Coordinates of C-alpha atoms in Angstrom, one line a residue:
X81 CA -49.4 16.6 -17.5
X82 CA -48.5 17.0 -13.4
X83 CA -47.0 14.5 -11.1
X84 CA -45.7 14.7 -7.4
X85 CA -42.2 14.9 -6.9
X86 CA -41.0 14.2 -3.4
X87 CA -37.8 16.1 -2.2
X88 CA -36.2 15.5 1.3
X89 CA -35.3 18.9 2.6
X90 CA -33.4 17.2 5.2
X91 CA -30.6 16.1 2.6
X92 CA -29.0 19.3 2.8
X93 CA -29.2 19.5 -1.5
X94 CA -30.3 23.0 -2.8
X95 CA -33.7 23.4 -4.3
X96 CA -31.9 23.5 -7.9
X97 CA -29.8 20.0 -7.0
X98 CA -33.3 18.7 -6.2
X99 CA -35.1 19.9 -9.2
X100 CA -32.1 18.5 -11.3
X101 CA -32.1 15.3 -9.8
X102 CA -36.0 15.1 -10.3
X103 CA -35.6 16.4 -14.0
X104 CA -32.9 13.5 -14.5
X105 CA -35.2 10.3 -13.5
X106 CA -37.8 12.0 -15.4
X107 CA -35.3 11.7 -18.4
X108 CA -34.6 8.5 -17.7
X109 CA -38.0 6.6 -17.0
X110 CA -39.3 8.6 -20.3
X111 CA -36.3 6.7 -22.2
X112 CA -36.9 3.2 -20.3
X113 CA -40.7 3.6 -21.1
X114 CA -40.3 4.5 -24.9
X115 CA -37.0 1.6 -25.0
X116 CA -34.5 4.6 -25.8
X117 CA -37.0 6.0 -28.6
X118 CA -35.8 9.8 -28.1
X119 CA -38.9 11.1 -30.0
X120 CA -41.5 9.3 -28.4
X121 CA -39.4 10.3 -25.0
X122 CA -39.3 13.8 -25.7
X123 CA -43.4 13.7 -26.4
X124 CA -43.8 12.3 -23.4
X125 CA -42.1 14.8 -21.1
X126 CA -43.8 17.3 -23.4
X127 CA -40.7 18.8 -24.8
X128 CA -38.8 18.9 -28.4
X129 CA -36.2 15.8 -28.9
X130 CA -33.4 18.4 -29.2
X131 CA -34.3 19.6 -25.8
X132 CA -34.2 15.9 -24.7
X133 CA -30.6 15.4 -26.4
X134 CA -29.6 18.7 -24.7
X135 CA -30.9 17.6 -21.1
X136 CA -29.3 13.9 -21.7
X137 CA -26.1 15.3 -22.5
X138 CA -26.2 17.8 -19.4
X139 CA -27.0 14.9 -17.4
X140 CA -24.0 12.8 -18.6
X141 CA -26.8 10.5 -20.2
X142 CA -25.2 8.4 -23.1
X143 CA -27.6 8.7 -26.4
X144 CA -28.4 4.9 -27.4
X145 CA -27.3 3.5 -30.5
X146 CA -29.1 2.6 -33.4
X147 CA -29.4 -0.8 -34.7
X148 CA -30.1 -1.5 -38.2

């Protein structure tokens, strides 16, 4: 699934930084849309759950606490 990402080249951010920001935003959006369900968010993004957790760690995003 493709979507459009707008990158403002006048900000002085490198392509790598801009892509990282877009990826972080996609991860946050998927987690919000799934109520923090990592498996569902990973499916939405087309990646594995462990890959999602790795990206969350890289972006400094906390893993949601499980409620029982």
